[in-house]
PDB file of C-alpha atoms in Angstrom:
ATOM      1  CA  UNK A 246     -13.539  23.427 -11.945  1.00  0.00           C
ATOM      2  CA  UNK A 247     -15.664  22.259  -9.305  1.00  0.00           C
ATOM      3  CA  UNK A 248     -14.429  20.372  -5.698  1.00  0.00           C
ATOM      4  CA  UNK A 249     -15.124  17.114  -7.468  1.00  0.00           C
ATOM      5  CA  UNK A 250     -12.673  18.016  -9.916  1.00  0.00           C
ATOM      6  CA  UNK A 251     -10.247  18.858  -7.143  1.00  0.00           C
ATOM      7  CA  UNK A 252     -10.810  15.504  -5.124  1.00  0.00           C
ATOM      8  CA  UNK A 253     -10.573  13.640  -8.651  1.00  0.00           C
ATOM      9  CA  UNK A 254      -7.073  15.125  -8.889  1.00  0.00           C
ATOM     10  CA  UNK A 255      -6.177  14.473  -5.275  1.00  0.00           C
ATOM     11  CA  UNK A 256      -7.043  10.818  -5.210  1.00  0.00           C
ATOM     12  CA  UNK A 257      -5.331  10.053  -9.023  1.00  0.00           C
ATOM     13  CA  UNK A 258      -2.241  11.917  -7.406  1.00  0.00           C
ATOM     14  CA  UNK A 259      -2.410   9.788  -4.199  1.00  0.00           C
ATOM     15  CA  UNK A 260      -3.601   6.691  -5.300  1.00  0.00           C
ATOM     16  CA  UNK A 261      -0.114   6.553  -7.610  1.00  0.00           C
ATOM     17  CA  UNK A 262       1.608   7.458  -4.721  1.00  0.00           C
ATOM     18  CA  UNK A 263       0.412   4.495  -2.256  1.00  0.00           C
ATOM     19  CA  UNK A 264       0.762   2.262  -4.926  1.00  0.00           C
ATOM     20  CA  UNK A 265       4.057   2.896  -5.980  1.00  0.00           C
ATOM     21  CA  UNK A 266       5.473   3.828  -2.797  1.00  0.00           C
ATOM     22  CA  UNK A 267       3.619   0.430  -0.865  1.00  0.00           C
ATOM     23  CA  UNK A 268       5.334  -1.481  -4.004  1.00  0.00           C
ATOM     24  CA  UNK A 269       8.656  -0.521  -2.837  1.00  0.00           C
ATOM     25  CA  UNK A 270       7.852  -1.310   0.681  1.00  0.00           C
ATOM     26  CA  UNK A 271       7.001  -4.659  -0.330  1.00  0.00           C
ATOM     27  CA  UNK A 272      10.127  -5.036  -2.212  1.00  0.00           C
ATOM     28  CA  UNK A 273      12.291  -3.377   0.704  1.00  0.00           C
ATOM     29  CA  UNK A 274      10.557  -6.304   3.108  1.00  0.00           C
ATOM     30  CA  UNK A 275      10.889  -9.111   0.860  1.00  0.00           C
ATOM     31  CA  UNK A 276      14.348  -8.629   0.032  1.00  0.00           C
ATOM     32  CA  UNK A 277      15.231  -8.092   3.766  1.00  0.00           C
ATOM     33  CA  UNK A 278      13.365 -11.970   4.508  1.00  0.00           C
ATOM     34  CA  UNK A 279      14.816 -13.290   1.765  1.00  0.00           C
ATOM     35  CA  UNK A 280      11.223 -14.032  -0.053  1.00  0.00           C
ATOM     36  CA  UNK A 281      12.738 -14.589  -3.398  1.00  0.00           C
ATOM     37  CA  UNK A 282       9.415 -15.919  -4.692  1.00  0.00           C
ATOM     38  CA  UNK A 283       8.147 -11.721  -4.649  1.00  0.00           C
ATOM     39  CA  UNK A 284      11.427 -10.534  -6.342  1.00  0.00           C
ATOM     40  CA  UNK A 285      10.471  -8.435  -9.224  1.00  0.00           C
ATOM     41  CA  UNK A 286      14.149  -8.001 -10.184  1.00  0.00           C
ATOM     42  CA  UNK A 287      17.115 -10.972  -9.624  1.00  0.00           C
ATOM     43  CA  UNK A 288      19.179 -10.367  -6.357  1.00  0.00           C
ATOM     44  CA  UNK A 289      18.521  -9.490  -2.985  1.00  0.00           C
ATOM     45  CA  UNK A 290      20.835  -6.084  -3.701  1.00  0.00           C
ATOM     46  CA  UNK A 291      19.080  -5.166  -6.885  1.00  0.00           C
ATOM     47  CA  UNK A 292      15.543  -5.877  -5.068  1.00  0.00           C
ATOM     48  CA  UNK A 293      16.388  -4.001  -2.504  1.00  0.00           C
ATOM     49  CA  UNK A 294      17.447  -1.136  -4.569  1.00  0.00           C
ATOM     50  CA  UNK A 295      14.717  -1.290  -6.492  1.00  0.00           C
ATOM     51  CA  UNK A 296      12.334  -0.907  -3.227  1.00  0.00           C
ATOM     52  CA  UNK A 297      13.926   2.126  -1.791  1.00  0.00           C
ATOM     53  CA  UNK A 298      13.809   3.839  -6.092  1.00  0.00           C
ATOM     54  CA  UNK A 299      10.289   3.004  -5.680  1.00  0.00           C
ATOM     55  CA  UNK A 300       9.263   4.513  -1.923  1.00  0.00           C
ATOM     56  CA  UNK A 301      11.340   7.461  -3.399  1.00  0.00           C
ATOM     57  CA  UNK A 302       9.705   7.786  -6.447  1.00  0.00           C
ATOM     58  CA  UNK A 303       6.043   7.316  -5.160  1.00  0.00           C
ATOM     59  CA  UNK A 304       6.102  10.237  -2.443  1.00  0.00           C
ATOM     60  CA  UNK A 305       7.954  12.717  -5.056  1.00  0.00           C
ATOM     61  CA  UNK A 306       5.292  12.035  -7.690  1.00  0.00           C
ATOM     62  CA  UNK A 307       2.512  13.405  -5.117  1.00  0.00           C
ATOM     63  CA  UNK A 308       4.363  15.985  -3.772  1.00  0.00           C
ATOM     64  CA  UNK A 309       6.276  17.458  -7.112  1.00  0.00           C
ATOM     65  CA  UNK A 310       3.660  16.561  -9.186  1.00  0.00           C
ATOM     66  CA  UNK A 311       1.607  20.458  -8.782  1.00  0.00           C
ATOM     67  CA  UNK A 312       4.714  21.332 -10.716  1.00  0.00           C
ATOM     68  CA  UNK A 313       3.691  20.268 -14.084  1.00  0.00           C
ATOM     69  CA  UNK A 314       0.119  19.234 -13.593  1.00  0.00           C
ATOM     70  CA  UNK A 315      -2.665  22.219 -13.162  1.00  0.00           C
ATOM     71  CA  UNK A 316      -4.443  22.418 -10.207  1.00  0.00           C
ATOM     72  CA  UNK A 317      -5.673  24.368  -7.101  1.00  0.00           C
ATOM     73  CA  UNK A 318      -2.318  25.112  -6.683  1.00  0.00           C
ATOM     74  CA  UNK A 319      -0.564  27.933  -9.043  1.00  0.00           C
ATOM     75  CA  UNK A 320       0.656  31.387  -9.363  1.00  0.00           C
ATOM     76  CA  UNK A 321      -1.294  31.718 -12.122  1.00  0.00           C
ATOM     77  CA  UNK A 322      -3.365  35.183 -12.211  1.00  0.00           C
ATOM     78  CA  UNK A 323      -7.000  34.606 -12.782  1.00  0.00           C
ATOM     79  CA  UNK A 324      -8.979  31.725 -13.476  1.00  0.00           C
ATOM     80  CA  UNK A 325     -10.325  29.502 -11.343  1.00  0.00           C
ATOM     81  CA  UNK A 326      -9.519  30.376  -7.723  1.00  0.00           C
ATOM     82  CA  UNK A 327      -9.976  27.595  -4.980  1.00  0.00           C
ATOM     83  CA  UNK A 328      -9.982  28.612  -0.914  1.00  0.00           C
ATOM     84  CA  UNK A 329      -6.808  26.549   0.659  1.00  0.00           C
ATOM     85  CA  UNK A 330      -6.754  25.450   3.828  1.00  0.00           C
ATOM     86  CA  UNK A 331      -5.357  29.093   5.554  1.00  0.00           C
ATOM     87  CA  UNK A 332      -8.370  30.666   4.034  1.00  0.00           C
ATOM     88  CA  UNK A 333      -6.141  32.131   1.460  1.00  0.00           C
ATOM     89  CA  UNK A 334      -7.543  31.941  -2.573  1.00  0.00           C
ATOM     90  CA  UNK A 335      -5.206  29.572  -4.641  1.00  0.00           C
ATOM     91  CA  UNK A 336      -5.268  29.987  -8.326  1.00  0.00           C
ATOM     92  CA  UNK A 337      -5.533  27.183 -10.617  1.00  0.00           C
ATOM     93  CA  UNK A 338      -2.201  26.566 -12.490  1.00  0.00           C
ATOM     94  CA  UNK A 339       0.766  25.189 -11.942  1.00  0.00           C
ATOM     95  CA  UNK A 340       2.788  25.335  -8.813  1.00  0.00           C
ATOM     96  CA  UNK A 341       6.091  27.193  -8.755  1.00  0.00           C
ATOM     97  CA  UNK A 342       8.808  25.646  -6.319  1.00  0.00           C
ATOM     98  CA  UNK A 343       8.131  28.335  -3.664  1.00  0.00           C
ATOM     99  CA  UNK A 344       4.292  26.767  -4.232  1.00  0.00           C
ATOM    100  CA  UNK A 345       5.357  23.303  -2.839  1.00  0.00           C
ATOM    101  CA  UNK A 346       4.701  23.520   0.250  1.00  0.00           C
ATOM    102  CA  UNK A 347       1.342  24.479   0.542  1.00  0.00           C
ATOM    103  CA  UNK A 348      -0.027  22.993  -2.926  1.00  0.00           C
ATOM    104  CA  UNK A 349      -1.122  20.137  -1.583  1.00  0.00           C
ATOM    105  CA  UNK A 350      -2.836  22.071   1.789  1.00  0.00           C
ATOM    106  CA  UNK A 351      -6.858  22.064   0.740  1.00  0.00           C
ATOM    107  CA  UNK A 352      -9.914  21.919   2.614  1.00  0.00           C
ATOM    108  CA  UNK A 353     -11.790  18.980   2.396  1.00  0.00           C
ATOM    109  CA  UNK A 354     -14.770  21.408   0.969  1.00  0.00           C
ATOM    110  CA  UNK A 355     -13.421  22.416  -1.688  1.00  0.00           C
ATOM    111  CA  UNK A 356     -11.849  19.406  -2.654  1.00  0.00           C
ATOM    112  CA  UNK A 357      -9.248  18.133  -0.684  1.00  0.00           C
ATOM    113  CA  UNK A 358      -9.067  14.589   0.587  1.00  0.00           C
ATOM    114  CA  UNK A 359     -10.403  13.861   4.481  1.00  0.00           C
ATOM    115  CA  UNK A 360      -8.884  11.150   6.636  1.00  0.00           C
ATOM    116  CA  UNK A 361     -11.195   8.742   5.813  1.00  0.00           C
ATOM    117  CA  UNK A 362     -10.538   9.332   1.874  1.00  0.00           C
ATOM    118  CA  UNK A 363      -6.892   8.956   2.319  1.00  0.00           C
ATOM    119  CA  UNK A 364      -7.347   5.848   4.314  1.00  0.00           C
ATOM    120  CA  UNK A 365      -9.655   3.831   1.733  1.00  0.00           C
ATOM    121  CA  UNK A 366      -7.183   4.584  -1.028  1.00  0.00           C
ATOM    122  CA  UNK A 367      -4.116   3.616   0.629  1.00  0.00           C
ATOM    123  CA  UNK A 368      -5.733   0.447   1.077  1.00  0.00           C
ATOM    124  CA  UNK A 369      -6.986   0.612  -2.756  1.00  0.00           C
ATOM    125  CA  UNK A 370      -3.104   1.147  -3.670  1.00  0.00           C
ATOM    126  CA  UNK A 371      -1.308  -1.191  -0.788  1.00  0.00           C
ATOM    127  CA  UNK A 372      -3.555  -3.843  -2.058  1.00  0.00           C
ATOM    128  CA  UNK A 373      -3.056  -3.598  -5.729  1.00  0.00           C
ATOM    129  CA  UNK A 374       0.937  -3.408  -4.903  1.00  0.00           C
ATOM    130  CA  UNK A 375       0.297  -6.943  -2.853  1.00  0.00           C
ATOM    131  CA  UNK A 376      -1.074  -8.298  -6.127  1.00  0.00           C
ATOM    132  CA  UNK A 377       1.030  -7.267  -8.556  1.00  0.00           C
ATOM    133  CA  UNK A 378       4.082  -8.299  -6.535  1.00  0.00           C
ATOM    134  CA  UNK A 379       2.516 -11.870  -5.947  1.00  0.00           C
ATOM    135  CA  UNK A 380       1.684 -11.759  -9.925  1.00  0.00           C
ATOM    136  CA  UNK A 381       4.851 -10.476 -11.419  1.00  0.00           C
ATOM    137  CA  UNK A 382       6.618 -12.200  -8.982  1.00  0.00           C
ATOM    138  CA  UNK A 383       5.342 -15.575 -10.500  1.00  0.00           C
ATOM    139  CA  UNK A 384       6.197 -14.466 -13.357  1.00  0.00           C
ATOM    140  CA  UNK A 385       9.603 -13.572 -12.957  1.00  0.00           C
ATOM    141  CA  UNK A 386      10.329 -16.198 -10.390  1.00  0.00           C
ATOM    142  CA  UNK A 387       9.007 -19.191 -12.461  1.00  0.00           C
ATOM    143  CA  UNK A 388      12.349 -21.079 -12.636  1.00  0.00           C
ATOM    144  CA  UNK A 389      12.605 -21.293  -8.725  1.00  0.00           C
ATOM    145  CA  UNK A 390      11.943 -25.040  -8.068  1.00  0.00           C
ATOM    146  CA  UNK A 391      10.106 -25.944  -4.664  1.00  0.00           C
ATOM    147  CA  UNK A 392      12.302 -28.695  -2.461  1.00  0.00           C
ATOM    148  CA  UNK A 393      10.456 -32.033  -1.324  1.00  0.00           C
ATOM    149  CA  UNK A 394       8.665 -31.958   0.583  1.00  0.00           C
ATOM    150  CA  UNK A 395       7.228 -28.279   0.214  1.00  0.00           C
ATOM    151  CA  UNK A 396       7.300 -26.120   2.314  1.00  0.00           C
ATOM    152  CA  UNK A 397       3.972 -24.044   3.172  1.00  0.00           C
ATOM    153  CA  UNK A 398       3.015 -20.382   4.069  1.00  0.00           C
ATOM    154  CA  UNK A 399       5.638 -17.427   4.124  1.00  0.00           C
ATOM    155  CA  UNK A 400       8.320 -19.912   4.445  1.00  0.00           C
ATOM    156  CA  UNK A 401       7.735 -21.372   1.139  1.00  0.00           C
ATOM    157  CA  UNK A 402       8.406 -18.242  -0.639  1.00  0.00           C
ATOM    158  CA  UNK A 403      11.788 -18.579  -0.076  1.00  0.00           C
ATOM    159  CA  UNK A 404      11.929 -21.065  -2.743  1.00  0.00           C
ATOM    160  CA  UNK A 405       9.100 -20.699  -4.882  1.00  0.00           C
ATOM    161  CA  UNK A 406       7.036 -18.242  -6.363  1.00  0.00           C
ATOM    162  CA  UNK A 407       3.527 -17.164  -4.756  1.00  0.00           C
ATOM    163  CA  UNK A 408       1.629 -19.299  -7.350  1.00  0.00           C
ATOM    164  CA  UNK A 409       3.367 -22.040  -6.666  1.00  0.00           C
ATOM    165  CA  UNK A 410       2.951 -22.182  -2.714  1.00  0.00           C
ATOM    166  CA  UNK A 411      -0.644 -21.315  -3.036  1.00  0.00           C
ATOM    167  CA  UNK A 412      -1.890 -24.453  -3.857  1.00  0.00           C
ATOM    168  CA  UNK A 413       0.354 -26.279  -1.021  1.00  0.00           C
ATOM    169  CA  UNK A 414      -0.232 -23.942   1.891  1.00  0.00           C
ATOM    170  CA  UNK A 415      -4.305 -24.511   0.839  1.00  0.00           C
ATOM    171  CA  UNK A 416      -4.018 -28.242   1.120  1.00  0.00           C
ATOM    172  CA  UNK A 417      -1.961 -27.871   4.662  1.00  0.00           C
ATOM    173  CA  UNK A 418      -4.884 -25.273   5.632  1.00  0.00           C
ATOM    174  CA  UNK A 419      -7.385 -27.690   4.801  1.00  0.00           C
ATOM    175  CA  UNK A 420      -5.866 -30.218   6.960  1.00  0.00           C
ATOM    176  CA  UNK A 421      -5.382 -28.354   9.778  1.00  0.00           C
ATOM    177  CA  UNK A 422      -7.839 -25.508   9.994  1.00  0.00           C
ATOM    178  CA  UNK A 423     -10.504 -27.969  12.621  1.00  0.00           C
ATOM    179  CA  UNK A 424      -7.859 -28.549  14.836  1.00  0.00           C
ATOM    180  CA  UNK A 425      -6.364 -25.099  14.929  1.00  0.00           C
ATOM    181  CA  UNK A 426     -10.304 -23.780  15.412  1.00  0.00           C
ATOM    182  CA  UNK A 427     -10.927 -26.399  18.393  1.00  0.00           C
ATOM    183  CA  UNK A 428      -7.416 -25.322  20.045  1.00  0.00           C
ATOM    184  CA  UNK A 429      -8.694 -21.690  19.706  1.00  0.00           C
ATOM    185  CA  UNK A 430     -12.118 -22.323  20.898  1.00  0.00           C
ATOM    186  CA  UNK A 431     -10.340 -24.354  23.763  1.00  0.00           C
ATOM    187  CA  UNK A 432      -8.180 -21.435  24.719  1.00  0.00           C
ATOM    188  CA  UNK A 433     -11.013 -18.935  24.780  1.00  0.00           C
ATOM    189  CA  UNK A 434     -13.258 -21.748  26.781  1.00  0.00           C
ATOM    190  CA  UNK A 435     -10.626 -21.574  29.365  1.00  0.00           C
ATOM    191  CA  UNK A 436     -10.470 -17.904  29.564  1.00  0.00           C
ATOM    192  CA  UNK A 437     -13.875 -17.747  30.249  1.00  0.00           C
ATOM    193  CA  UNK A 438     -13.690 -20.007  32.997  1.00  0.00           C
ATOM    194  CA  UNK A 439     -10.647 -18.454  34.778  1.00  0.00           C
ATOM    195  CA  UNK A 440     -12.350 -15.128  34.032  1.00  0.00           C
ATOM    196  CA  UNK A 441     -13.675 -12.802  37.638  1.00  0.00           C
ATOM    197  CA  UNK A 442     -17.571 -13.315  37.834  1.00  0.00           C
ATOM    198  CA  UNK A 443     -19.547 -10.134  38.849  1.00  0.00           C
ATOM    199  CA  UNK A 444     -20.790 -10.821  42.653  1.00  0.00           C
ATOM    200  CA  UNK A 445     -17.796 -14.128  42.749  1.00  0.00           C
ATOM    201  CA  UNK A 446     -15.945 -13.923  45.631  1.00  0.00           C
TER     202      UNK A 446
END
């Protein structure tokens, strides 16, 4: 096994993990505003339910995972040995319980995930939760029925599903966007003008 085997592992592992966890978040927030357009089950108690199952179930999968998949992390005798983060040679195998807490502790050189890794697939996983939520939610939602006249943005999930508002809250958008840009460019003209000038008095 080399470190790109490792870092496969790793990001598979946490990848899962961000997206299933970052569904539940969604379906923790949704539930709380009342969005039923992103339910993915029917009821606000169920929804909820279902959100805190999933944040639950995401972070255990990365962390209790080493217990039944081989990696860097065993008490395995021989075999491929990996340095963890301590310095310390970790066998490859899997993890025994007393292995937990350290089985996920790797250097970044030998495999391990850096900052910046972690942070581009959270995003990879929080995004792909935002779009299956918006798609399954359409899905599941289909029967809600939009009130006249419809409403647009966040609001309008309320009632209707995500597919539904879309094309709405892109007309009102349309509408609106040059006067929202001059008000902006208004604001920041004026901000400009009441800002100090170097060598003002």
């Amino acid at each position: 096994m080399t470190p790109d085997d490792v870092r496969a592992l790793f990001i598979r592992d946490y990848l899962i993990m961000s997206y299933v966890a970052s569904l539940g978040a969604i379906q923790l927030g949704v539930s709380f505003g009342g969005l039923r357009g992103l339910f993915l089950l029917p009821g606000r108690a169920r929804t909820r339910a279902l959100g805190v199952l999933l944040v639950c179930a995401g972070i255990a999968s990365f962390f209790l995972a080493p217990l039944w998949n081989p990696g860097p992390w065993g008490s395995v005798a021989g075999g491929r040995v990996v340095i963890g983060a301590g310095g310390q040679p970790v066998p490859w195998g899997r993890a025994a319980l007393y292995d937990l807490p350290q089985a996920r502790n790797i250097n970044d050189t030998n495999g391990g995930m850096s900052g910046n890794t972690q942070a581009l697939w959270f995003a990879v996983g929080a995004i792909s939760a935002i779009v299956t939520t918006c798609t399954l939610g359409s899905i599941v939602n289909r029967g809600l029925r939009s009130p006249a006249p419809p409403s647009v943005g966040m609001e309008a999930l309320k009632h209707t599903t995500f597919l539904s508002a879309l094309g709405p809250s892109i007309q009102c958008w349309r509408r609106t966007w040059r006067d929202e840009f001059r008000g902006l460019s208004a604001l920041a003209w004026l901000t400009f003008l009441k800002s100090p000038r170097k060598g003002g008095s």
